[in-house]
Amino acid sequence: MAVASSQRKRTAPLANAPTTNVPPLRQRRAWALLEKHYQKLKGVHLRQLFSEDPERGERLTVEAVGLYLDYSKNRITDETLQLLLQLAEESGLRDRIDAMFRGDKINVSENRSVLHVALRAPRGAVILHDGRNVVPDVHAVLDRMADFSNRVRTGDWKGQTGKRIRNVINIGIGGSDLGPVMAYEALKHYSDRAVTFRFVSNVDGTDFAEAVRDLDPAETLFIVSSKTFTTLETMTNARTAREWLLGAMKGEHGAIARHFVAVSTNATEVAKFGIDTANMFGFWDWVGGRYSMDSAIGLSTMIAIGPDNFRAMLGGFHEMDEHFRTAPFDRNLPVLMGLIGVWYNDWFGAQTVAVLPYEQYLKRFPAYLQQLTMESNGKHVTLEGAQVDYDTGPIYWGEPGTNGQHSFYQLIHQGTRLIPCDFIAFAKPLNPLGHHDTLIANVFAQTEALAFGKTAEQVEAEGTPDWLVPHRLFEGNRPSNTIMLDALTPAALGKLVALYEHSVFTQGTIWQIDSFDQWGVELGKALAQRIIPELESATEPKLEHDSSTNTLIRRYRKLKGAV
Ligand code: F6P
């Protein structure tokens, strides 16, 4: 167990906090049993586990909805699994899953339902929110998106000067950017190559400048994506985009309606910005930003790949939702992945998880997962507001293979930290140039090397001089999951994203935290709003920050020539 977590003191829940019927994590029976079990297992090598159980590599696998998970190269036994499953039961996971699908307000700190599963429910399904079936509303928006996407894709939707749209720029940040850009890159193979797609997120003006520098405003459509329509970065970029367009259109305000559409829950702010709400695609407060790529936030994705492919992606999400909702926990992909993650996080003290997709199109997948996992489970108090006395969400990071192998894998193989890895592979390449066996051989080679390593005897047997042996040996016993799918189709992407969404929820349930709020981003936002006028002020501002922040502000003002 990590030292830091054992030193952390749990505080009592506040008297008026919402209560759960689940005992604190350390008081659950399975926790104590897992503590004992960990002491037995921590020194056991994967070499031993595999040699004692030759069938392990076939047995510790699950296949469901076209996704194969090999979790045999984890430092677990049948007993570990049984105890982790017991922990899930004692943590009330079944009730929490039902509560989410039922539309209960499980996002307690914001008093909101969490119904991203409704975004991919088939037409005709019934999912209630405050007594109202939201599925028809979801499909009504999808139908409007499909109509709009088809008009852009066929050239029927024209810009102000009558030219067809050749460039689509999504302006958004966080969940209103990472999902769209990840999905666009992931599904580029299926996209309309006649249209250029770009994504502007950073408030750094360079992001916007580079995105538009070679584009004709008359052929450019902006999708301003923001759940709140108040986010500093997005609104700053949207205003710059409006000036850029109006500059080229000689100030004709009518051009905004042809070149700007909005995706938001906030019609009032959309109208205030000057976008006709007829060109607004809505979603709902029960969709969290990081769970929104399959809502209207996916409009750029739908324009890129077409409505049929978008619906196929939703179908993939839904298949995984149904699997998560109905499969027994011992055959449930998100539950197993979530529990194994908890095992490393809370007993082995693993601070990070590497996500390693061996598929170039998934190059933004680790970045996407960073928001999904870390904004969801980076929490320090329980649902009841008590300080946790164990570690919660780990740090997610990664790069597509094989590039990472020539960079950070050294540390994973021979460094001093335990880094559980998720390897993601597809059996069929989308660009069959004869490289695929080489690519996939690397997946298998890496997981094998990580698990089994190379002993001193093996290194010596190669004639290595004694002094060099320690440098060349591989301890092994480094755990990994291997996730394998047929090919990176829109449906496969939906399944993969939903797998991680539900695995994050599983972990949040064990840790008894609110995986659906993100209060941790607020303080920095508020401070920036206070500092902006201090940087812009024509006269020397009165600064009342700490001495470091005050000095930095003064130095910046001096360097930019403000004083
Ligand atoms: O920074 C936090 C956050 O609220 C994310 O959760 C969200 O995805 C992002 O900002 C963007 O918010 P919005 O879609 O409202 O602009």
Coordinates of C-alpha atoms and ligand atoms in Angstrom, one line a residue:
M1 CA 0.0 0.0 0.0
A2 CA 1.2 3.5 -0.8
V3 CA 2.7 5.3 2.2
A4 CA 0.9 8.5 1.3
S5 CA -2.5 6.8 1.5
S6 CA -1.8 5.1 4.8
Q7 CA -0.8 8.5 6.3
R8 CA -3.9 10.2 5.1
K9 CA -6.6 10.6 7.9
R10 CA -10.2 10.0 7.1
T11 CA -12.6 12.6 8.4
A12 CA -16.2 12.0 9.4
P13 CA -19.0 12.7 6.9
L14 CA -20.7 16.0 7.4
A15 CA -24.0 15.8 9.3
N16 CA -26.2 17.1 6.4
A17 CA -24.4 15.2 3.6
P18 CA -26.3 12.7 1.4
T19 CA -25.8 9.3 3.0
T20 CA -24.9 6.0 1.3
N21 CA -25.6 2.6 2.9
V22 CA -22.1 1.5 2.2
P23 CA -19.5 1.3 5.0
P24 CA -16.2 3.2 4.5
L25 CA -13.8 1.4 2.2
R26 CA -11.4 0.3 4.9
Q27 CA -14.3 -1.1 7.0
R28 CA -15.5 -3.3 4.2
R29 CA -14.8 -7.0 4.9
A30 CA -13.2 -7.6 1.5
W31 CA -10.7 -4.7 2.2
A32 CA -9.3 -6.5 5.2
L33 CA -9.1 -9.8 3.3
L34 CA -7.4 -8.1 0.4
E35 CA -4.8 -6.6 2.8
K36 CA -3.9 -10.0 4.0
H37 CA -4.0 -11.5 0.6
Y38 CA -1.7 -8.7 -0.8
Q39 CA 0.9 -9.6 1.8
K40 CA 0.9 -13.2 0.4
L41 CA 0.9 -12.2 -3.2
K42 CA 3.2 -9.2 -3.4
G43 CA 6.4 -11.2 -3.8
V44 CA 5.0 -13.7 -6.2
H45 CA 6.2 -13.5 -9.8
L46 CA 4.1 -13.9 -12.9
R47 CA 6.6 -16.6 -14.0
Q48 CA 5.4 -18.7 -11.0
L49 CA 1.7 -18.0 -11.6
F50 CA 2.0 -19.1 -15.2
S51 CA 4.1 -22.1 -14.5
E52 CA 1.7 -23.3 -11.8
D53 CA -1.3 -22.9 -14.1
P54 CA -0.5 -23.6 -17.7
E55 CA -4.1 -22.7 -18.8
R56 CA -3.9 -19.3 -17.2
G57 CA -3.5 -17.5 -20.5
E58 CA -6.7 -19.0 -21.8
R59 CA -8.7 -18.9 -18.5
L60 CA -8.1 -15.3 -17.4
T61 CA -9.7 -13.8 -20.4
V62 CA -13.1 -12.5 -21.3
E63 CA -14.7 -12.0 -24.6
A64 CA -17.9 -9.9 -25.0
V65 CA -19.4 -7.6 -27.6
G66 CA -16.5 -8.3 -30.0
L67 CA -13.9 -7.2 -27.5
Y68 CA -11.3 -9.7 -26.1
L69 CA -9.6 -8.9 -22.8
D70 CA -6.6 -10.9 -21.7
Y71 CA -6.0 -10.1 -18.1
S72 CA -3.8 -13.1 -17.3
K73 CA -0.6 -11.1 -17.2
N74 CA -1.8 -9.3 -14.0
R75 CA -0.4 -10.0 -10.5
I76 CA -3.6 -11.7 -9.5
T77 CA -4.9 -15.2 -8.6
D78 CA -8.4 -16.7 -8.6
E79 CA -8.5 -15.7 -4.9
T80 CA -7.6 -12.0 -5.8
L81 CA -10.4 -11.9 -8.3
Q82 CA -12.8 -13.5 -5.9
L83 CA -11.9 -10.9 -3.2
L84 CA -12.1 -8.0 -5.6
L85 CA -15.5 -9.2 -6.8
Q86 CA -16.6 -9.4 -3.2
L87 CA -15.3 -5.8 -2.7
A88 CA -17.5 -4.8 -5.7
E89 CA -20.5 -6.4 -4.1
E90 CA -19.8 -4.9 -0.7
S91 CA -19.4 -1.5 -2.4
G92 CA -22.9 -1.7 -3.8
L93 CA -21.7 -1.7 -7.4
R94 CA -24.9 -3.4 -8.6
D95 CA -27.1 -0.8 -7.0
R96 CA -25.0 2.0 -8.3
I97 CA -25.2 0.7 -11.9
D98 CA -29.0 0.4 -11.6
A99 CA -29.2 3.8 -10.1
M100 CA -27.2 5.3 -13.0
F101 CA -29.3 3.6 -15.6
R102 CA -32.5 4.6 -13.7
G103 CA -31.6 8.3 -13.9
D104 CA -31.1 8.7 -10.1
K105 CA -29.2 11.8 -9.2
I106 CA -25.9 10.0 -8.5
N107 CA -23.8 13.1 -9.2
V108 CA -24.6 14.3 -5.7
S109 CA -22.5 17.4 -5.5
E110 CA -24.3 18.9 -8.5
N111 CA -27.6 17.2 -7.8
R112 CA -27.7 15.7 -11.3
S113 CA -28.5 12.5 -13.1
V114 CA -25.8 10.8 -15.1
L115 CA -27.4 9.5 -18.2
H116 CA -24.8 9.4 -21.0
V117 CA -26.1 5.9 -21.6
A118 CA -29.3 7.5 -22.9
L119 CA -27.3 9.2 -25.6
R120 CA -26.8 5.9 -27.3
A121 CA -30.0 4.1 -26.4
P122 CA -31.8 2.9 -29.5
R123 CA -35.0 4.6 -30.7
G124 CA -37.9 3.1 -28.8
A125 CA -36.0 2.6 -25.6
V126 CA -37.3 4.2 -22.4
I127 CA -34.9 6.0 -20.0
L128 CA -36.6 8.3 -17.6
H129 CA -35.2 11.6 -16.2
D130 CA -37.5 13.3 -13.7
G131 CA -40.3 11.1 -15.0
R132 CA -39.8 12.0 -18.7
N133 CA -38.5 9.6 -21.3
V134 CA -35.4 11.3 -22.7
V135 CA -34.8 8.9 -25.6
P136 CA -37.1 10.6 -28.1
D137 CA -35.4 14.0 -27.3
V138 CA -32.0 12.3 -27.9
H139 CA -33.1 11.0 -31.3
A140 CA -34.7 14.3 -32.3
V141 CA -31.3 16.0 -31.9
L142 CA -29.6 13.2 -33.7
D143 CA -32.0 13.5 -36.6
R144 CA -31.4 17.3 -36.8
M145 CA -27.6 16.7 -36.6
A146 CA -28.0 14.1 -39.4
D147 CA -29.9 16.5 -41.6
F148 CA -27.4 19.3 -41.0
S149 CA -24.4 17.0 -41.6
N150 CA -25.9 15.7 -44.8
R151 CA -26.4 19.3 -46.0
V152 CA -22.8 20.2 -45.3
R153 CA -21.4 16.9 -46.8
T154 CA -23.4 17.3 -50.0
G155 CA -22.6 21.0 -50.4
D156 CA -26.3 22.0 -50.0
W157 CA -25.3 24.1 -46.9
K158 CA -23.5 27.1 -48.4
G159 CA -21.5 29.9 -46.9
Q160 CA -22.5 33.5 -47.1
T161 CA -21.0 34.1 -50.6
G162 CA -22.5 30.9 -52.0
K163 CA -19.3 28.8 -51.8
R164 CA -19.6 25.3 -50.3
I165 CA -18.2 24.5 -46.9
R166 CA -14.7 22.9 -47.2
N167 CA -13.5 23.5 -43.7
V168 CA -15.1 22.7 -40.4
I169 CA -13.5 24.0 -37.2
N170 CA -14.7 22.8 -33.8
I171 CA -14.1 25.4 -31.1
G172 CA -14.3 23.9 -27.6
I173 CA -12.2 22.7 -24.7
G174 CA -12.1 19.7 -22.4
G175 CA -15.0 17.4 -23.1
S176 CA -16.1 19.7 -25.9
D177 CA -12.8 19.2 -27.7
L178 CA -11.0 16.1 -26.6
G179 CA -13.9 13.8 -27.6
P180 CA -14.4 15.4 -31.0
V181 CA -10.7 15.5 -31.9
M182 CA -10.0 12.0 -30.6
A183 CA -13.0 10.6 -32.5
Y184 CA -12.1 12.5 -35.7
E185 CA -8.6 11.1 -35.6
A186 CA -9.7 7.7 -34.6
L187 CA -12.3 7.5 -37.5
K188 CA -10.4 9.5 -40.1
H189 CA -10.3 6.4 -42.3
Y190 CA -14.1 6.8 -42.6
S191 CA -14.1 10.5 -43.1
D192 CA -14.9 12.8 -46.0
R193 CA -11.4 13.8 -47.2
A194 CA -12.9 16.7 -49.2
V195 CA -13.5 18.6 -46.0
T196 CA -10.7 19.8 -43.7
F197 CA -11.4 19.4 -40.0
R198 CA -9.6 21.4 -37.3
F199 CA -10.0 21.7 -33.6
V200 CA -9.3 24.9 -31.7
S201 CA -9.2 24.6 -27.9
N202 CA -6.3 26.5 -26.3
V203 CA -6.8 30.1 -25.4
D204 CA -3.3 30.7 -26.7
G205 CA -3.9 32.7 -29.9
T206 CA -1.5 30.5 -31.8
D207 CA -4.0 27.7 -31.7
F208 CA -6.6 29.8 -33.6
A209 CA -4.0 31.5 -35.9
E210 CA -2.5 28.2 -37.0
A211 CA -5.9 26.6 -37.5
V212 CA -7.1 29.2 -39.9
R213 CA -4.0 30.6 -41.6
D214 CA -4.5 28.7 -44.9
L215 CA -8.3 28.7 -44.9
D216 CA -10.8 30.8 -46.8
P217 CA -13.4 32.2 -44.4
A218 CA -16.0 32.0 -47.2
E219 CA -15.6 28.2 -47.1
T220 CA -15.3 27.8 -43.3
L221 CA -17.9 26.6 -40.8
F222 CA -17.3 27.0 -37.1
I223 CA -19.0 24.7 -34.6
V224 CA -18.8 26.4 -31.2
S225 CA -19.1 23.6 -28.7
S226 CA -19.6 24.4 -25.1
K227 CA -22.0 22.9 -22.6
T228 CA -22.2 26.1 -20.6
F229 CA -21.3 28.5 -23.4
T230 CA -19.4 30.6 -20.8
T231 CA -16.0 28.8 -20.8
L232 CA -13.3 31.4 -21.1
E233 CA -11.2 29.7 -23.7
T234 CA -14.0 28.7 -25.9
M235 CA -15.7 32.1 -25.8
T236 CA -12.4 33.9 -26.4
N237 CA -11.7 31.8 -29.5
A238 CA -15.3 32.1 -30.7
R239 CA -15.2 35.9 -30.6
T240 CA -11.9 35.8 -32.5
A241 CA -13.4 33.5 -35.1
R242 CA -16.4 35.9 -35.4
E243 CA -14.0 38.8 -36.0
W244 CA -12.0 36.8 -38.5
L245 CA -15.1 35.9 -40.4
L246 CA -16.7 39.3 -40.3
G247 CA -13.4 40.9 -41.3
A248 CA -13.6 38.8 -44.6
M249 CA -17.3 39.4 -45.0
K250 CA -17.1 43.2 -44.7
G251 CA -18.9 43.2 -41.4
E252 CA -22.1 41.6 -42.8
H253 CA -23.6 40.1 -39.6
G254 CA -25.9 37.9 -41.6
A255 CA -22.8 35.8 -42.4
I256 CA -22.8 34.5 -38.8
A257 CA -25.8 32.4 -39.4
R258 CA -24.1 30.7 -42.4
H259 CA -20.8 30.1 -40.8
F260 CA -21.5 29.5 -37.1
V261 CA -23.5 26.8 -35.4
A262 CA -23.5 26.1 -31.7
V263 CA -23.6 22.9 -29.6
S264 CA -24.7 23.8 -26.1
T265 CA -27.2 23.4 -23.3
N266 CA -27.4 27.2 -22.9
A267 CA -29.7 28.8 -25.5
T268 CA -29.7 32.2 -23.9
E269 CA -25.9 32.6 -24.2
V270 CA -25.9 31.1 -27.7
A271 CA -28.4 33.8 -28.8
K272 CA -26.4 36.5 -27.0
F273 CA -23.3 35.5 -28.9
G274 CA -25.3 36.1 -32.1
I275 CA -25.8 32.5 -33.3
D276 CA -29.4 31.8 -34.4
T277 CA -30.8 29.2 -32.0
A278 CA -32.2 27.5 -35.1
N279 CA -28.6 26.6 -35.7
M280 CA -28.1 25.3 -32.2
F281 CA -27.9 21.6 -31.3
G282 CA -28.8 20.9 -27.7
F283 CA -28.0 18.4 -25.0
W284 CA -28.8 18.2 -21.4
D285 CA -27.4 18.8 -17.9
W286 CA -27.4 15.0 -17.3
V287 CA -24.5 14.7 -19.8
G288 CA -21.1 15.4 -18.3
G289 CA -18.6 17.2 -20.6
R290 CA -16.2 14.2 -20.6
Y291 CA -19.1 11.9 -21.4
S292 CA -20.4 14.0 -24.3
M293 CA -18.6 12.9 -27.4
D294 CA -21.7 10.9 -28.4
S295 CA -24.1 13.8 -27.9
A296 CA -24.4 16.8 -30.2
I297 CA -20.9 17.6 -29.1
G298 CA -20.1 14.9 -31.8
L299 CA -21.4 17.1 -34.6
S300 CA -18.0 17.5 -36.2
T301 CA -17.6 13.8 -36.0
M302 CA -20.9 13.2 -37.7
I303 CA -20.0 15.7 -40.5
A304 CA -16.7 13.9 -40.9
I305 CA -17.9 10.3 -41.0
G306 CA -21.6 10.7 -41.9
P307 CA -24.7 9.9 -39.9
D308 CA -24.7 6.2 -40.6
N309 CA -21.2 5.7 -39.2
F310 CA -22.0 8.0 -36.3
R311 CA -25.0 5.8 -35.5
A312 CA -22.9 2.7 -35.8
M313 CA -20.5 4.2 -33.2
L314 CA -23.5 4.8 -30.9
G315 CA -24.5 1.2 -31.5
G316 CA -21.0 0.1 -30.2
F317 CA -21.4 2.3 -27.1
H318 CA -24.8 0.8 -26.5
E319 CA -23.6 -2.8 -26.8
M320 CA -21.0 -2.1 -24.1
D321 CA -23.6 -0.3 -21.9
E322 CA -25.8 -3.4 -22.1
H323 CA -22.9 -5.7 -21.3
F324 CA -21.9 -3.6 -18.3
R325 CA -25.5 -3.4 -17.1
T326 CA -26.3 -7.1 -17.4
A327 CA -23.2 -9.3 -17.4
P328 CA -22.2 -11.0 -14.2
F329 CA -19.3 -9.2 -12.6
D330 CA -16.9 -12.0 -13.1
R331 CA -17.5 -11.8 -16.9
N332 CA -18.0 -8.1 -17.0
L333 CA -15.2 -6.3 -19.0
P334 CA -15.5 -2.8 -17.4
V335 CA -15.9 -4.3 -13.9
L336 CA -12.9 -6.5 -14.2
M337 CA -10.7 -3.8 -15.7
G338 CA -11.9 -1.4 -13.0
L339 CA -11.2 -3.8 -10.2
I340 CA -7.8 -4.8 -11.4
G341 CA -7.0 -1.0 -11.6
V342 CA -8.1 -0.6 -7.9
W343 CA -5.8 -3.6 -7.0
Y344 CA -2.7 -1.9 -8.3
N345 CA -3.7 1.6 -7.1
D346 CA -4.6 0.8 -3.6
W347 CA -2.3 -2.2 -2.7
F348 CA 0.7 -2.0 -5.0
G349 CA 0.8 1.8 -4.8
A350 CA 0.9 2.2 -8.6
Q351 CA 0.5 5.9 -9.3
T352 CA 0.0 5.7 -13.0
V353 CA -1.5 3.6 -15.8
A354 CA -0.1 3.6 -19.3
V355 CA -2.5 3.3 -22.2
L356 CA -0.8 2.0 -25.2
P357 CA -2.9 1.8 -28.4
Y358 CA -1.1 -0.1 -31.2
E359 CA -3.2 1.8 -33.8
Q360 CA -2.0 5.1 -35.2
Y361 CA -5.5 6.4 -35.6
L362 CA -5.9 6.2 -31.8
K363 CA -3.1 8.7 -31.2
R364 CA -5.3 11.1 -29.2
F365 CA -7.0 8.3 -27.2
P366 CA -4.6 8.6 -24.2
A367 CA -5.2 12.4 -24.1
Y368 CA -9.0 11.7 -24.3
L369 CA -8.7 9.2 -21.5
Q370 CA -6.8 11.6 -19.3
Q371 CA -9.9 13.8 -19.0
L372 CA -12.3 10.9 -18.7
T373 CA -10.3 9.2 -15.9
M374 CA -8.6 12.0 -14.1
E375 CA -11.4 14.6 -14.1
S376 CA -13.7 11.8 -13.0
N377 CA -11.7 10.0 -10.3
G378 CA -9.3 12.7 -9.1
K379 CA -11.2 13.2 -5.9
H380 CA -10.2 13.5 -2.3
V381 CA -13.5 13.2 -0.5
T382 CA -16.3 10.6 -0.5
L383 CA -19.8 11.1 -1.6
E384 CA -20.5 12.0 2.0
G385 CA -17.8 14.6 2.1
A386 CA -15.4 12.7 4.3
Q387 CA -11.7 12.9 3.5
V388 CA -10.6 9.5 1.9
D389 CA -7.8 7.6 3.6
Y390 CA -6.8 5.6 0.5
D391 CA -5.6 6.6 -3.0
T392 CA -8.2 7.4 -5.6
G393 CA -7.7 7.9 -9.4
P394 CA -4.3 7.1 -10.9
I395 CA -2.6 9.2 -13.5
Y396 CA -3.3 8.0 -17.1
W397 CA -0.9 8.6 -19.9
G398 CA 0.4 7.0 -23.0
E399 CA 1.3 7.1 -26.7
P400 CA 0.6 4.9 -29.6
G401 CA 2.9 1.9 -30.2
T402 CA 5.5 1.4 -31.4
N403 CA 6.7 5.0 -30.8
G404 CA 6.6 4.7 -27.0
Q405 CA 8.9 1.7 -27.2
H406 CA 11.7 3.9 -28.3
S407 CA 11.1 6.4 -25.6
F408 CA 9.6 5.7 -22.2
Y409 CA 9.2 1.9 -22.3
Q410 CA 12.8 1.7 -20.8
L411 CA 11.4 2.9 -17.5
I412 CA 8.4 0.5 -17.6
H413 CA 10.8 -2.4 -18.2
Q414 CA 13.7 -1.6 -15.9
G415 CA 12.7 1.4 -13.8
T416 CA 11.8 1.3 -10.1
R417 CA 8.1 2.0 -10.5
L418 CA 5.2 -0.3 -11.2
I419 CA 3.3 0.8 -14.2
P420 CA 0.3 -1.3 -15.1
C421 CA -0.3 -1.0 -18.9
D422 CA -3.3 -1.4 -21.1
F423 CA -2.2 -2.6 -24.6
I424 CA -4.9 -2.1 -27.3
A425 CA -4.6 -3.9 -30.6
F426 CA -6.8 -4.6 -33.7
A427 CA -6.5 -7.8 -35.7
K428 CA -7.1 -6.1 -39.0
P429 CA -5.3 -3.0 -40.3
L430 CA -7.2 -0.2 -41.9
N431 CA -4.2 0.5 -44.2
P432 CA -2.9 -3.0 -45.2
L433 CA 0.6 -2.3 -46.3
G434 CA 2.1 -5.5 -45.0
H435 CA 3.2 -3.9 -41.7
H436 CA 0.5 -5.3 -39.5
D437 CA 2.1 -8.5 -38.3
T438 CA 5.2 -6.5 -37.3
L439 CA 3.1 -4.0 -35.4
I440 CA 1.1 -6.7 -33.5
A441 CA 4.3 -8.8 -32.9
N442 CA 5.5 -5.8 -30.9
V443 CA 2.3 -5.9 -28.7
F444 CA 2.8 -9.5 -27.8
A445 CA 6.6 -9.1 -27.4
Q446 CA 6.1 -6.2 -25.0
T447 CA 3.6 -7.8 -22.8
E448 CA 5.6 -11.0 -22.7
A449 CA 8.8 -9.1 -21.9
L450 CA 7.1 -7.1 -19.2
A451 CA 5.6 -10.1 -17.5
F452 CA 8.4 -12.6 -17.7
G453 CA 11.5 -10.5 -18.1
K454 CA 14.9 -12.1 -18.5
T455 CA 16.8 -13.7 -15.6
A456 CA 20.4 -13.3 -14.7
E457 CA 21.0 -16.9 -15.8
Q458 CA 19.5 -16.2 -19.2
V459 CA 21.7 -13.2 -19.6
E460 CA 24.8 -15.0 -18.4
A461 CA 24.1 -17.9 -20.8
E462 CA 24.4 -15.4 -23.6
G463 CA 28.0 -14.9 -22.7
T464 CA 27.4 -11.5 -21.0
P465 CA 30.4 -10.4 -18.8
D466 CA 29.5 -10.5 -15.1
W467 CA 29.6 -6.8 -14.6
L468 CA 27.1 -6.2 -17.4
V469 CA 24.6 -8.8 -16.2
P470 CA 22.7 -6.5 -13.9
H471 CA 22.3 -3.9 -16.6
R472 CA 20.9 -6.4 -19.0
L473 CA 18.5 -8.4 -16.9
F474 CA 14.8 -7.7 -16.9
E475 CA 13.0 -8.4 -13.6
G476 CA 9.7 -8.9 -15.3
N477 CA 6.5 -9.1 -13.1
R478 CA 5.3 -5.9 -14.8
P479 CA 1.5 -6.3 -15.3
S480 CA -0.6 -5.6 -18.4
N481 CA -4.0 -6.0 -19.9
T482 CA -4.3 -6.8 -23.6
I483 CA -7.4 -5.6 -25.3
M484 CA -8.0 -7.0 -28.8
L485 CA -10.7 -6.1 -31.3
D486 CA -11.3 -7.0 -34.9
A487 CA -10.8 -3.6 -36.6
L488 CA -11.1 0.0 -35.7
T489 CA -14.6 0.6 -36.9
P490 CA -16.9 3.3 -35.6
A491 CA -18.7 0.6 -33.5
A492 CA -15.4 -0.6 -32.1
L493 CA -14.5 3.0 -31.0
G494 CA -17.8 3.3 -29.2
K495 CA -17.2 0.0 -27.4
L496 CA -13.7 1.0 -26.3
V497 CA -14.8 4.4 -25.0
A498 CA -17.7 2.9 -23.1
L499 CA -15.4 0.3 -21.7
Y500 CA -13.3 2.9 -20.0
E501 CA -16.3 5.1 -19.0
H502 CA -17.8 2.2 -17.1
S503 CA -14.5 1.1 -15.7
V504 CA -14.0 4.6 -14.3
F505 CA -17.5 4.4 -12.7
T506 CA -16.7 1.0 -11.2
Q507 CA -13.6 2.4 -9.6
G508 CA -15.4 5.5 -8.4
T509 CA -18.0 3.3 -6.8
I510 CA -15.3 1.3 -4.9
W511 CA -13.7 4.6 -3.8
Q512 CA -17.1 5.9 -3.0
I513 CA -16.5 9.2 -4.7
D514 CA -18.5 11.4 -7.1
S515 CA -17.0 10.5 -10.5
F516 CA -19.2 13.1 -12.3
D517 CA -18.3 16.5 -10.8
Q518 CA -15.1 18.5 -11.3
W519 CA -14.9 21.1 -8.6
G520 CA -11.1 20.9 -8.8
V521 CA -11.0 23.0 -11.9
E522 CA -12.9 26.0 -10.4
L523 CA -10.3 27.7 -8.3
G524 CA -7.8 28.3 -11.1
K525 CA -10.6 29.5 -13.4
A526 CA -11.7 32.1 -10.8
L527 CA -8.1 33.3 -10.1
A528 CA -7.4 33.7 -13.8
Q529 CA -10.5 36.0 -14.0
R530 CA -9.1 38.1 -11.2
I531 CA -5.6 38.2 -12.8
I532 CA -6.6 39.1 -16.4
P533 CA -7.5 42.8 -15.5
E534 CA -4.3 43.0 -13.5
L535 CA -2.3 42.1 -16.6
E536 CA -4.3 44.3 -18.9
S537 CA -4.5 47.4 -16.6
A538 CA -3.0 50.5 -18.2
T539 CA -2.0 51.7 -14.7
E540 CA 0.0 49.8 -12.1
P541 CA -2.6 47.6 -10.4
K542 CA -2.8 47.1 -6.7
L543 CA -1.7 43.5 -6.2
E544 CA -2.8 41.4 -3.2
H545 CA -1.6 37.9 -4.1
D546 CA 1.2 36.1 -2.4
S547 CA 4.7 37.6 -3.0
S548 CA 5.6 35.0 -5.7
T549 CA 2.4 35.7 -7.8
N550 CA 2.7 39.5 -7.3
T551 CA 6.4 39.4 -8.5
L552 CA 5.5 37.3 -11.5
I553 CA 2.7 39.6 -12.5
R554 CA 5.0 42.7 -12.2
R555 CA 7.8 41.0 -14.2
Y556 CA 5.4 40.0 -16.9
R557 CA 3.9 43.5 -17.1
K558 CA 7.5 44.9 -17.3
L559 CA 8.5 42.5 -20.0
K560 CA 5.5 43.2 -22.2
G561 CA 6.1 46.9 -21.8
A562 CA 3.1 47.7 -19.8
V563 CA 5.1 49.9 -17.4
Ligands
F6P1 O1 -12.6 22.5 -17.1 C1 -13.7 21.8 -16.8 C2 -14.8 21.6 -17.8 O2 -16.0 22.0 -17.1 C3 -14.9 20.2 -18.3 O3 -15.5 19.3 -17.5 C4 -15.6 20.5 -19.6 O4 -15.5 19.4 -20.4 C5 -14.9 21.7 -20.1 O5 -14.7 22.5 -18.9 C6 -15.6 22.5 -21.1 O6 -16.8 23.0 -20.6 P1 -17.9 23.6 -21.6 O7 -18.3 22.5 -22.5 O8 -19.0 24.1 -20.8 O9 -17.3 24.7 -22.4

